[in-house]
mmCIF file of C-alpha atoms in Angstrom:
data_model
loop_
_atom_site.group_PDB
_atom_site.id
_atom_site.type_symbol
_atom_site.label_atom_id
_atom_site.label_comp_id
_atom_site.label_asym_id
_atom_site.label_seq_id
_atom_site.Cartn_x
_atom_site.Cartn_y
_atom_site.Cartn_z
ATOM 1 C CA PRO F 1 22.471 -11.137 -24.224
ATOM 2 C CA LEU F 2 19.388 -11.737 -26.226
ATOM 3 C CA CYS F 3 19.958 -11.830 -29.827
ATOM 4 C CA LYS F 4 18.679 -12.884 -33.295
ATOM 5 C CA GLU F 5 20.838 -16.022 -33.071
ATOM 6 C CA ASN F 6 19.916 -17.284 -29.735
ATOM 7 C CA ALA F 7 16.287 -15.916 -29.599
ATOM 8 C CA LYS F 8 14.642 -19.097 -30.553
ATOM 9 C CA GLU F 9 16.812 -21.396 -28.089
ATOM 10 C CA ILE F 10 15.998 -19.049 -25.250
ATOM 11 C CA TYR F 11 12.209 -19.061 -26.046
ATOM 12 C CA ASP F 12 12.016 -22.815 -26.175
ATOM 13 C CA LEU F 13 13.947 -22.884 -22.818
ATOM 14 C CA CYS F 14 11.875 -20.644 -21.320
ATOM 15 C CA ASN F 15 8.545 -22.191 -22.287
ATOM 16 C CA GLU F 16 10.102 -25.433 -21.138
ATOM 17 C CA LYS F 17 10.391 -23.968 -17.567
ATOM 18 C CA LEU F 18 7.287 -22.590 -17.349
ATOM 19 C CA LYS F 19 5.614 -25.799 -17.878
ATOM 20 C CA ASN F 20 6.608 -26.756 -14.126
ATOM 21 C CA ILE F 21 5.990 -23.295 -12.749
ATOM 22 C CA THR F 22 2.781 -23.126 -10.666
ATOM 23 C CA THR F 23 1.545 -20.739 -8.068
ATOM 24 C CA GLN F 24 2.044 -23.433 -5.511
ATOM 25 C CA SER F 25 5.643 -24.330 -6.800
ATOM 26 C CA LEU F 26 6.461 -20.165 -6.680
ATOM 27 C CA LEU F 27 4.893 -19.741 -2.905
ATOM 28 C CA LYS F 28 6.961 -22.854 -1.861
ATOM 29 C CA LYS F 29 10.259 -21.746 -3.763
ATOM 30 C CA PHE F 30 10.062 -18.205 -1.768
ATOM 31 C CA LYS F 31 8.801 -20.088 1.275
ATOM 32 C CA VAL F 32 5.664 -17.673 1.858
ATOM 33 C CA ASP F 33 4.235 -17.847 5.205
ATOM 34 C CA PHE F 34 1.848 -14.948 4.812
ATOM 35 C CA LEU F 35 0.263 -13.806 1.618
ATOM 36 C CA CYS F 36 -1.999 -10.388 1.473
ATOM 37 C CA THR F 37 -4.246 -10.055 -1.602
ATOM 38 C CA THR F 38 -5.868 -6.471 -2.364
ATOM 39 C CA ASP F 39 -9.662 -6.461 -1.980
ATOM 40 C CA ASP F 40 -12.339 -3.850 -2.316
ATOM 41 C CA PRO F 41 -14.975 -3.876 0.515
ATOM 42 C CA ILE F 42 -17.620 -5.596 -1.279
ATOM 43 C CA SER F 43 -15.393 -8.466 -2.270
ATOM 44 C CA PRO F 44 -16.780 -11.812 -1.165
ATOM 45 C CA LEU F 45 -13.145 -13.123 0.035
ATOM 46 C CA SER F 46 -14.380 -16.444 -0.927
ATOM 47 C CA SER F 47 -10.907 -17.907 -1.638
ATOM 48 C CA HIS F 48 -8.961 -16.769 1.553
ATOM 49 C CA GLY F 49 -7.890 -19.313 3.990
ATOM 50 C CA THR F 50 -4.952 -21.320 4.850
ATOM 51 C CA TYR F 51 -3.457 -23.519 2.195
ATOM 52 C CA ASP F 52 -0.618 -26.148 2.601
ATOM 53 C CA GLY F 53 0.697 -24.182 5.666
ATOM 54 C CA ILE F 54 0.447 -20.847 3.886
ATOM 55 C CA THR F 55 -1.974 -18.208 4.933
ATOM 56 C CA VAL F 56 -3.787 -16.203 2.359
ATOM 57 C CA ALA F 57 -5.516 -13.043 3.830
ATOM 58 C CA PRO F 58 -7.383 -10.189 2.349
ATOM 59 C CA THR F 59 -6.252 -6.454 2.345
ATOM 60 C CA PHE F 60 -8.881 -3.813 2.776
ATOM 61 C CA ARG F 61 -8.592 -1.208 -0.129
ATOM 62 C CA PRO F 62 -11.565 1.146 -0.197
ATOM 63 C CA ASP F 63 -10.503 3.522 -2.869
ATOM 64 C CA ARG F 64 -13.734 2.890 -4.838
ATOM 65 C CA LEU F 65 -15.686 4.502 -1.978
ATOM 66 C CA PHE F 66 -14.511 8.104 -2.594
ATOM 67 C CA ASN F 67 -15.935 8.189 -6.399
ATOM 68 C CA LEU F 68 -19.449 8.057 -4.668
ATOM 69 C CA GLU F 69 -20.842 6.230 -7.502
ATOM 70 C CA GLU F 70 -24.512 5.189 -6.690
ATOM 71 C CA GLU F 71 -24.268 1.565 -8.008
ATOM 72 C CA TYR F 72 -21.029 0.968 -5.754
ATOM 73 C CA ILE F 73 -23.096 2.226 -2.816
ATOM 74 C CA ASN F 74 -26.019 0.075 -3.427
ATOM 75 C CA GLU F 75 -23.504 -3.035 -3.738
ATOM 76 C CA LEU F 76 -22.025 -1.942 -0.303
ATOM 77 C CA ALA F 77 -25.049 -2.140 1.398
ATOM 78 C CA ARG F 78 -26.074 -5.180 -0.150
ATOM 79 C CA THR F 79 -22.852 -7.059 0.893
ATOM 80 C CA SER F 80 -22.755 -5.557 4.353
ATOM 81 C CA GLY F 81 -26.532 -6.035 5.085
ATOM 82 C CA VAL F 82 -26.849 -2.324 6.177
ATOM 83 C CA GLU F 83 -29.168 0.006 4.517
ATOM 84 C CA ILE F 84 -27.311 2.886 3.471
ATOM 85 C CA ASN F 85 -29.489 6.138 3.456
ATOM 86 C CA ASP F 86 -26.904 8.814 5.177
ATOM 87 C CA LEU F 87 -23.299 9.145 6.515
ATOM 88 C CA SER F 88 -24.067 7.301 9.724
ATOM 89 C CA SER F 89 -25.195 4.212 8.110
ATOM 90 C CA LEU F 90 -22.479 4.114 5.409
ATOM 91 C CA LYS F 91 -20.044 4.278 8.332
ATOM 92 C CA LYS F 92 -21.907 1.377 9.937
ATOM 93 C CA ALA F 93 -21.888 -0.597 6.334
ATOM 94 C CA LEU F 94 -18.050 0.145 6.237
ATOM 95 C CA GLU F 95 -17.329 -1.217 9.941
ATOM 96 C CA ALA F 96 -19.542 -4.381 9.021
ATOM 97 C CA ARG F 97 -17.294 -5.208 6.117
ATOM 98 C CA VAL F 98 -14.262 -4.500 8.151
ATOM 99 C CA ASP F 99 -15.274 -7.065 10.715
ATOM 100 C CA TYR F 100 -16.111 -9.378 8.048
ATOM 101 C CA PHE F 101 -12.419 -8.882 6.464
ATOM 102 C CA VAL F 102 -10.741 -9.439 10.265
ATOM 103 C CA SER F 103 -12.920 -12.559 10.340
ATOM 104 C CA LYS F 104 -11.032 -13.761 7.436
ATOM 105 C CA GLY F 105 -7.452 -12.651 8.902
ATOM 106 C CA CYS F 106 -6.998 -9.260 7.522
ATOM 107 C CA ARG F 107 -4.043 -7.538 9.302
ATOM 108 C CA ILE F 108 -3.594 -4.613 6.682
ATOM 109 C CA THR F 109 -5.191 -1.881 4.897
ATOM 110 C CA ASP F 110 -4.497 0.107 1.683
ATOM 111 C CA HIS F 111 -5.187 3.465 0.501
ATOM 112 C CA GLY F 112 -4.002 4.661 -2.748
ATOM 113 C CA MET F 113 -4.345 8.545 -3.396
ATOM 114 C CA ASP F 114 -3.333 11.248 -5.520
ATOM 115 C CA TYR F 115 -3.693 13.718 -2.923
ATOM 116 C CA LEU F 116 -3.613 13.601 1.276
ATOM 117 C CA PRO F 117 -6.289 14.181 3.202
ATOM 118 C CA GLY F 118 -7.190 17.923 4.336
ATOM 119 C CA ALA F 119 -8.760 19.486 7.375
ATOM 120 C CA ASP F 120 -11.676 17.552 8.648
ATOM 121 C CA SER F 121 -15.381 19.001 8.652
ATOM 122 C CA LYS F 122 -18.319 18.544 10.634
ATOM 123 C CA GLU F 123 -20.577 15.420 10.383
ATOM 124 C CA GLU F 124 -23.526 17.232 9.056
ATOM 125 C CA VAL F 125 -21.381 19.036 6.230
ATOM 126 C CA VAL F 126 -20.067 15.760 5.386
ATOM 127 C CA ASN F 127 -23.485 13.978 5.539
ATOM 128 C CA ASP F 128 -25.055 16.733 3.311
ATOM 129 C CA ILE F 129 -22.370 16.163 0.828
ATOM 130 C CA PHE F 130 -23.098 12.279 0.877
ATOM 131 C CA LEU F 131 -26.816 12.871 0.296
ATOM 132 C CA ARG F 132 -26.066 15.157 -2.597
ATOM 133 C CA ARG F 133 -23.408 12.747 -4.095
ATOM 134 C CA SER F 134 -24.609 12.755 -7.624
ATOM 135 C CA ASN F 135 -24.374 16.485 -7.832
ATOM 136 C CA ILE F 136 -21.003 17.744 -5.981
ATOM 137 C CA THR F 137 -18.209 19.700 -6.602
ATOM 138 C CA GLU F 138 -14.466 18.370 -6.716
ATOM 139 C CA GLU F 139 -13.917 20.146 -3.542
ATOM 140 C CA GLU F 140 -16.746 18.850 -1.657
ATOM 141 C CA ARG F 141 -15.565 15.366 -2.892
ATOM 142 C CA PHE F 142 -12.443 16.134 -1.231
ATOM 143 C CA ILE F 143 -14.007 17.166 1.954
ATOM 144 C CA PHE F 144 -15.800 13.845 2.032
ATOM 145 C CA PHE F 145 -12.426 11.994 1.551
ATOM 146 C CA SER F 146 -10.749 13.913 4.317
ATOM 147 C CA HIS F 147 -13.487 13.179 6.919
ATOM 148 C CA MET F 148 -13.949 9.311 5.731
ATOM 149 C CA MET F 149 -10.034 9.136 5.974
ATOM 150 C CA ARG F 150 -10.341 10.149 9.620
ATOM 151 C CA PHE F 151 -13.160 7.692 10.187
ATOM 152 C CA LEU F 152 -11.352 4.722 8.706
ATOM 153 C CA GLY F 153 -7.980 5.483 10.497
ATOM 154 C CA LYS F 154 -10.019 5.528 13.791
ATOM 155 C CA LEU F 155 -11.619 2.268 12.608
ATOM 156 C CA TYR F 156 -8.200 0.718 11.968
ATOM 157 C CA LYS F 157 -6.891 1.677 15.276
ATOM 158 C CA GLU F 158 -10.047 -0.081 17.086
ATOM 159 C CA LYS F 159 -9.685 -3.186 14.925
ATOM 160 C CA ASP F 160 -5.582 -3.189 15.393
ATOM 161 C CA MET F 161 -5.098 -3.070 11.702
ATOM 162 C CA VAL F 162 -2.176 -1.636 9.720
ATOM 163 C CA MET F 163 -2.958 1.372 7.712
ATOM 164 C CA GLN F 164 -0.849 1.676 4.283
ATOM 165 C CA ILE F 165 -0.935 5.207 2.731
ATOM 166 C CA HIS F 166 0.178 5.421 -1.042
ATOM 167 C CA PHE F 167 0.298 8.972 -2.326
ATOM 168 C CA ALA F 168 1.903 11.574 -4.743
ATOM 169 C CA THR F 169 0.421 10.184 -8.158
ATOM 170 C CA PHE F 170 -0.552 11.818 -11.257
ATOM 171 C CA ARG F 171 -3.122 9.801 -13.270
ATOM 172 C CA ASN F 172 -3.781 9.118 -16.837
ATOM 173 C CA ILE F 173 -2.017 11.969 -18.385
ATOM 174 C CA ASN F 174 -2.246 10.805 -21.802
ATOM 175 C CA THR F 175 -6.233 11.591 -22.460
ATOM 176 C CA LYS F 176 -5.921 10.083 -25.835
ATOM 177 C CA LEU F 177 -4.634 6.847 -25.120
ATOM 178 C CA PHE F 178 -6.883 6.683 -21.643
ATOM 179 C CA ASN F 179 -9.875 7.257 -23.884
ATOM 180 C CA SER F 180 -8.723 4.491 -26.554
ATOM 181 C CA ILE F 181 -7.600 1.876 -23.855
ATOM 182 C CA GLY F 182 -8.512 2.870 -20.286
ATOM 183 C CA ARG F 183 -7.125 3.230 -16.902
ATOM 184 C CA ASP F 184 -3.998 1.534 -15.314
ATOM 185 C CA SER F 185 -2.405 1.492 -18.830
ATOM 186 C CA GLY F 186 0.705 2.969 -18.105
ATOM 187 C CA PHE F 187 -0.093 6.468 -18.222
ATOM 188 C CA ASP F 188 0.251 7.302 -14.646
ATOM 189 C CA VAL F 189 3.212 9.631 -13.549
ATOM 190 C CA ILE F 190 4.842 11.115 -10.543
ATOM 191 C CA ARG F 191 3.056 14.187 -9.004
ATOM 192 C CA HIS F 192 5.296 17.215 -8.131
ATOM 193 C CA GLU F 193 3.091 18.157 -5.092
ATOM 194 C CA THR F 194 3.408 15.953 -2.115
ATOM 195 C CA TYR F 195 1.372 17.858 0.436
ATOM 196 C CA THR F 196 3.239 16.233 3.244
ATOM 197 C CA ASP F 197 2.288 19.031 5.561
ATOM 198 C CA ARG F 198 -1.190 17.566 5.172
ATOM 199 C CA LEU F 199 0.243 14.123 6.008
ATOM 200 C CA ALA F 200 1.557 15.463 9.351
ATOM 201 C CA THR F 201 -1.674 17.042 10.200
ATOM 202 C CA PHE F 202 -3.580 13.998 9.460
ATOM 203 C CA LEU F 203 -1.202 11.668 11.513
ATOM 204 C CA ASN F 204 -1.348 14.353 14.350
ATOM 205 C CA ASP F 205 -5.309 14.659 14.319
ATOM 206 C CA LEU F 206 -5.675 10.801 14.824
ATOM 207 C CA ASN F 207 -2.911 10.469 17.354
ATOM 208 C CA THR F 208 -4.317 13.451 19.626
ATOM 209 C CA ILE F 209 -7.420 11.334 20.142
ATOM 210 C CA ASP F 210 -5.494 8.180 20.546
ATOM 211 C CA ALA F 211 -6.710 6.681 17.173
ATOM 212 C CA LEU F 212 -3.723 6.476 15.280
ATOM 213 C CA PRO F 213 -3.294 2.841 13.656
ATOM 214 C CA LYS F 214 -0.060 1.562 12.705
ATOM 215 C CA THR F 215 0.912 3.044 9.542
ATOM 216 C CA ILE F 216 3.222 2.721 6.601
ATOM 217 C CA LEU F 217 3.904 5.354 4.190
ATOM 218 C CA TYR F 218 4.820 5.468 0.603
ATOM 219 C CA SER F 219 5.196 8.322 -1.762
ATOM 220 C CA LEU F 220 5.428 7.916 -5.687
ATOM 221 C CA ASN F 221 7.605 11.204 -5.525
ATOM 222 C CA SER F 222 10.979 10.168 -3.856
ATOM 223 C CA ASN F 223 11.402 14.090 -2.790
ATOM 224 C CA ALA F 224 8.797 13.448 -0.097
ATOM 225 C CA VAL F 225 10.839 10.471 1.344
ATOM 226 C CA LYS F 226 12.830 12.655 3.853
ATOM 227 C CA GLU F 227 9.788 14.768 4.985
ATOM 228 C CA MET F 228 8.139 11.238 5.637
ATOM 229 C CA ALA F 229 10.849 9.828 7.546
ATOM 230 C CA VAL F 230 11.058 12.711 10.137
ATOM 231 C CA ILE F 231 7.329 12.750 10.196
ATOM 232 C CA ALA F 232 7.200 9.041 11.033
ATOM 233 C CA GLY F 233 9.760 9.607 13.574
ATOM 234 C CA SER F 234 7.219 12.032 15.429
ATOM 235 C CA PHE F 235 4.958 9.351 15.989
ATOM 236 C CA ARG F 236 5.085 6.075 17.581
ATOM 237 C CA ASN F 237 4.502 3.018 15.308
ATOM 238 C CA VAL F 238 4.551 4.877 11.775
ATOM 239 C CA LYS F 239 6.973 3.601 9.227
ATOM 240 C CA ILE F 240 8.481 4.248 5.937
ATOM 241 C CA GLY F 241 7.577 1.584 3.112
ATOM 242 C CA PRO F 242 10.088 0.426 0.553
ATOM 243 C CA ALA F 243 10.790 2.577 -2.779
ATOM 244 C CA TRP F 244 7.604 2.488 -4.520
ATOM 245 C CA TRP F 245 6.284 1.568 -8.005
ATOM 246 C CA LEU F 246 8.527 3.646 -10.288
ATOM 247 C CA ASN F 247 11.371 4.044 -7.767
ATOM 248 C CA ASP F 248 11.382 0.332 -7.297
ATOM 249 C CA ASN F 249 14.632 0.051 -9.103
ATOM 250 C CA LEU F 250 18.481 -0.067 -8.547
ATOM 251 C CA ILE F 251 19.036 3.683 -8.104
ATOM 252 C CA GLY F 252 15.494 4.162 -6.146
ATOM 253 C CA ASN F 253 16.068 1.097 -3.612
ATOM 254 C CA ARG F 254 19.429 2.297 -2.911
ATOM 255 C CA GLU F 255 18.309 5.979 -2.067
ATOM 256 C CA GLN F 256 15.445 4.779 -0.100
ATOM 257 C CA MET F 257 17.633 2.891 2.078
ATOM 258 C CA GLU F 258 20.104 5.788 2.306
ATOM 259 C CA ILE F 259 17.345 8.306 3.674
ATOM 260 C CA ILE F 260 16.176 5.907 6.157
ATOM 261 C CA ALA F 261 19.438 5.069 7.386
ATOM 262 C CA GLU F 262 20.292 8.984 7.678
ATOM 263 C CA TYR F 263 16.862 10.385 8.706
ATOM 264 C CA SER F 264 15.070 7.629 10.864
ATOM 265 C CA THR F 265 16.403 4.186 11.791
ATOM 266 C CA LEU F 266 17.504 1.397 9.180
ATOM 267 C CA GLY F 267 17.193 -1.318 11.718
ATOM 268 C CA THR F 268 13.017 -0.809 11.820
ATOM 269 C CA PHE F 269 12.736 -0.789 8.150
ATOM 270 C CA LEU F 270 9.943 -2.969 7.252
ATOM 271 C CA GLY F 271 11.804 -4.228 3.786
ATOM 272 C CA MET F 272 10.463 -4.951 0.432
ATOM 273 C CA LEU F 273 6.858 -5.772 -0.816
ATOM 274 C CA THR F 274 5.342 -6.469 -4.122
ATOM 275 C CA ASP F 275 2.026 -4.962 -5.006
ATOM 276 C CA SER F 276 1.772 -6.068 -8.575
ATOM 277 C CA ARG F 277 -0.634 -9.039 -7.803
ATOM 278 C CA SER F 278 1.631 -11.280 -9.649
ATOM 279 C CA PHE F 279 3.167 -14.519 -8.068
ATOM 280 C CA SER F 280 6.171 -14.264 -10.585
ATOM 281 C CA SER F 281 7.149 -10.812 -8.955
ATOM 282 C CA TYR F 282 8.286 -12.387 -6.006
ATOM 283 C CA VAL F 283 11.629 -12.091 -7.547
ATOM 284 C CA ARG F 284 11.608 -8.528 -6.542
ATOM 285 C CA PHE F 285 12.393 -9.904 -3.159
ATOM 286 C CA ASP F 286 15.561 -11.193 -4.196
ATOM 287 C CA PHE F 287 16.272 -7.887 -6.298
ATOM 288 C CA PHE F 288 15.714 -6.040 -2.988
ATOM 289 C CA ARG F 289 17.792 -8.195 -0.829
ATOM 290 C CA ARG F 290 21.021 -7.974 -3.246
ATOM 291 C CA ILE F 291 20.705 -4.335 -3.032
ATOM 292 C CA LEU F 292 20.372 -4.292 0.843
ATOM 293 C CA ALA F 293 23.326 -6.618 1.114
ATOM 294 C CA ASN F 294 25.668 -4.418 -1.066
ATOM 295 C CA TYR F 295 24.523 -1.450 0.990
ATOM 296 C CA ILE F 296 25.377 -2.813 4.370
ATOM 297 C CA GLY F 297 28.240 -4.868 3.066
ATOM 298 C CA GLU F 298 29.880 -1.601 2.156
ATOM 299 C CA TYR F 299 29.468 -0.066 5.990
ATOM 300 C CA VAL F 300 31.052 -3.453 7.021
ATOM 301 C CA GLU F 301 33.808 -3.069 4.361
ATOM 302 C CA ARG F 302 34.696 0.738 5.656
ATOM 303 C CA GLY F 303 34.682 -0.647 9.417
ATOM 304 C CA GLU F 304 31.614 1.346 10.186
ATOM 305 C CA TYR F 305 29.486 -1.694 11.114
ATOM 306 C CA ASP F 306 29.990 -5.105 12.700
ATOM 307 C CA TYR F 307 29.946 -7.761 10.349
ATOM 308 C CA ASP F 308 28.069 -10.411 12.468
ATOM 309 C CA SER F 309 25.640 -7.675 13.168
ATOM 310 C CA SER F 310 25.199 -7.357 9.562
ATOM 311 C CA PHE F 311 23.209 -10.468 9.638
ATOM 312 C CA ALA F 312 21.103 -9.960 12.228
ATOM 313 C CA LEU F 313 20.121 -6.682 10.911
ATOM 314 C CA MET F 314 19.242 -7.633 7.259
ATOM 315 C CA GLU F 315 17.061 -10.697 8.814
ATOM 316 C CA ASP F 316 15.199 -8.181 10.518
ATOM 317 C CA ILE F 317 14.776 -5.859 7.710
ATOM 318 C CA CYS F 318 13.598 -8.777 5.300
ATOM 319 C CA TYR F 319 11.560 -10.772 7.600
ATOM 320 C CA ASN F 320 11.440 -10.014 11.405
ATOM 321 C CA ASN F 321 10.340 -6.446 11.469
ATOM 322 C CA ILE F 322 7.070 -7.038 9.080
ATOM 323 C CA LYS F 323 6.149 -10.191 11.066
ATOM 324 C CA GLU F 324 6.107 -8.392 14.362
ATOM 325 C CA PHE F 325 4.636 -5.183 12.926
ATOM 326 C CA LEU F 326 1.389 -7.278 11.922
ATOM 327 C CA LYS F 327 1.607 -9.531 14.925
ATOM 328 C CA LEU F 328 2.021 -12.704 12.691
#
């Protein structure tokens, strides 16, 4: 245990170890095949490609779009080469950027949202909201968001991309410190309302018109995982992701596995990911695998699961399932 007597020794030892750690050494140590960064639609993607056998591909994350900031819309127009003057041209610009991302190896998208999409609205209603974007209500902004999520879902299906949805966050609850040091500073918490009925409706709307892409679901509120599991079971190629963010701990990971095993199918679980944007966070995969091995091992010890089959099960969860899901 770290204490006053050994602090200096440990400090010096850690610094010595860090001298030999690089991004490349971490990628090789963890035997990474395919690495996905998180990128805004206006990103140039100038550093993506294959390096020493490792593919670095982008992830399409259009969260900033829904703020409807004029500067951002102008930048999207510039990078896409499409003049944006209405809703239709906005959609053409987004499709152009999606095509560019796909050309750079993109296989997956990501959406972080506090709320889930509501009912869809007519094109002319949403177009009017977009044209008045500098002076709209929060309700109108939500209508725009709900419509565009359906458009993007259909687009992802056409391009054979995976859609990730992260929801149930309550952002920046400490106004005083938010004003002092800004967003993403540790003041985001678990949202009580999860609106999983909206999730079911959203997925069904896309599925009804054969436009539901492969989808992975995450909720910051662990109380929604059971609902997510049974909703996913109603649609082909909709999966539950690992315990996310504040739930990515010993208890949270264990509970996620238990719920997937009881309410869904553990053998189709897509395993662990890290969205911390830090190469050193790959140790979380080892953390996850130890919890998984312990959980499955308990079934084997009780005689409820076959010993030899348990290895194949863990290999699928940790590697094969996501590789197949992304068609890598």
